[in-house]
């Protein structure tokens, strides 16, 4: 079994659901931390964090419309376990305000 640490980033340039990370085939993964930064200095925006469970073909919300004040960050610091085909998806309330960064351990 090989362990590989990965970083994934995403600028949320729209208000549509966007995939931050998809677990590759024959791999499992643990998302150690997920940081959402509001790069707008003054205005607040909200983030919805979802996990897509590929075996159930369903999205499940980890957080819904979480407020991220202007110039601050939100940290989801609990581990998220993913199987092949599972993904972390994000939806911003306002385009171009939020950026996401995740630290991930892939296990093959």
Coordinates of C-alpha atoms in Angstrom, one line a residue:
X1 CA 0.0 0.0 0.0
X2 CA 1.3 3.4 -1.0
X3 CA 0.4 6.6 0.7
X4 CA 0.7 9.9 -1.2
X5 CA -0.1 13.4 0.2
X6 CA -1.9 15.7 -2.2
X7 CA -3.0 19.3 -2.1
X8 CA -6.0 20.5 -4.1
X9 CA -7.1 24.1 -4.6
X10 CA -10.1 25.7 -6.3
X11 CA -11.2 29.3 -6.9
X12 CA -15.0 29.3 -6.9
X13 CA -15.7 31.5 -9.9
X14 CA -19.5 30.8 -10.1
X15 CA -22.4 29.9 -7.9
X16 CA -22.7 26.4 -9.5
X17 CA -21.6 23.2 -7.7
X18 CA -17.9 22.7 -8.4
X19 CA -15.8 19.6 -7.7
X20 CA -12.7 20.2 -5.6
X21 CA -11.5 16.6 -5.5
X22 CA -12.5 13.2 -6.9
X23 CA -11.0 10.1 -5.5
X24 CA -9.2 8.2 -8.3
X25 CA -9.9 4.5 -9.2
X26 CA -8.4 1.8 -7.0
X27 CA -7.7 4.5 -4.4
X28 CA -9.2 5.6 -1.1
X29 CA -8.5 9.0 0.4
X30 CA -8.7 10.9 3.6
X31 CA -9.3 14.7 3.4
X32 CA -7.4 15.9 6.5
X33 CA -8.5 19.6 6.4
X34 CA -10.5 21.8 4.1
X35 CA -10.0 25.6 4.2
X36 CA -12.4 28.1 2.6
X37 CA -11.0 31.6 2.4
X38 CA -13.1 34.7 1.5
X39 CA -10.7 36.7 -0.6
X40 CA -13.2 39.7 -0.7
X41 CA -12.0 42.1 2.0
X42 CA -15.4 43.3 3.0
X43 CA -18.4 41.3 1.9
X44 CA -19.6 38.0 3.3
X45 CA -20.3 34.9 1.3
X46 CA -21.6 31.4 2.1
X47 CA -20.3 28.0 1.2
X48 CA -22.1 24.6 1.0
X49 CA -19.8 21.6 1.3
X50 CA -21.0 18.2 0.0
X51 CA -19.6 14.7 -0.4
X52 CA -20.7 12.7 -3.4
X53 CA -21.0 9.0 -2.5
X54 CA -20.5 7.2 -5.7
X55 CA -21.8 3.9 -4.4
X56 CA -25.1 5.5 -3.5
X57 CA -25.0 8.0 -6.4
X58 CA -26.1 10.7 -3.9
X59 CA -24.7 14.0 -2.6
X60 CA -24.7 14.5 1.2
X61 CA -24.2 17.9 2.8
X62 CA -21.4 18.4 5.4
X63 CA -22.3 22.0 5.7
X64 CA -25.0 24.2 4.3
X65 CA -24.8 27.9 3.6
X66 CA -21.9 28.3 6.1
X67 CA -21.2 32.1 6.4
X68 CA -17.6 33.2 5.6
X69 CA -17.2 36.9 6.5
X70 CA -15.1 39.0 4.1
X71 CA -11.4 38.7 4.7
X72 CA -11.7 35.6 6.9
X73 CA -11.7 31.8 6.6
X74 CA -13.7 28.7 7.5
X75 CA -11.9 25.5 8.4
X76 CA -13.5 22.0 8.2
X77 CA -10.9 20.1 10.2
X78 CA -12.5 16.7 10.7
X79 CA -11.3 13.8 8.5
X80 CA -13.5 12.9 5.5
X81 CA -13.0 9.4 4.2
X82 CA -13.5 8.8 0.4
X83 CA -13.7 5.7 -1.7
X84 CA -13.1 5.4 -5.5
X85 CA -15.3 7.8 -7.4
X86 CA -16.4 9.8 -4.3
X87 CA -15.9 13.6 -4.4
X88 CA -15.9 16.8 -2.4
X89 CA -18.0 19.4 -4.1
X90 CA -18.5 23.1 -3.1
X91 CA -21.1 25.7 -3.9
X92 CA -20.5 29.4 -3.3
X93 CA -23.3 31.9 -2.7
X94 CA -21.3 34.6 -4.6
X95 CA -19.0 34.1 -7.5
X96 CA -15.3 35.1 -7.1
X97 CA -15.4 35.6 -3.3
X98 CA -14.3 32.1 -2.1
X99 CA -11.2 29.9 -2.6
X100 CA -10.8 26.4 -1.3
X101 CA -7.8 24.4 -0.3
X102 CA -7.7 20.8 0.9
X103 CA -4.9 18.5 2.3
X104 CA -5.5 14.9 1.2
X105 CA -3.9 11.5 1.8
X106 CA -4.4 9.0 -1.0
X107 CA -4.0 5.3 -0.3
X108 CA -3.4 2.9 -3.1

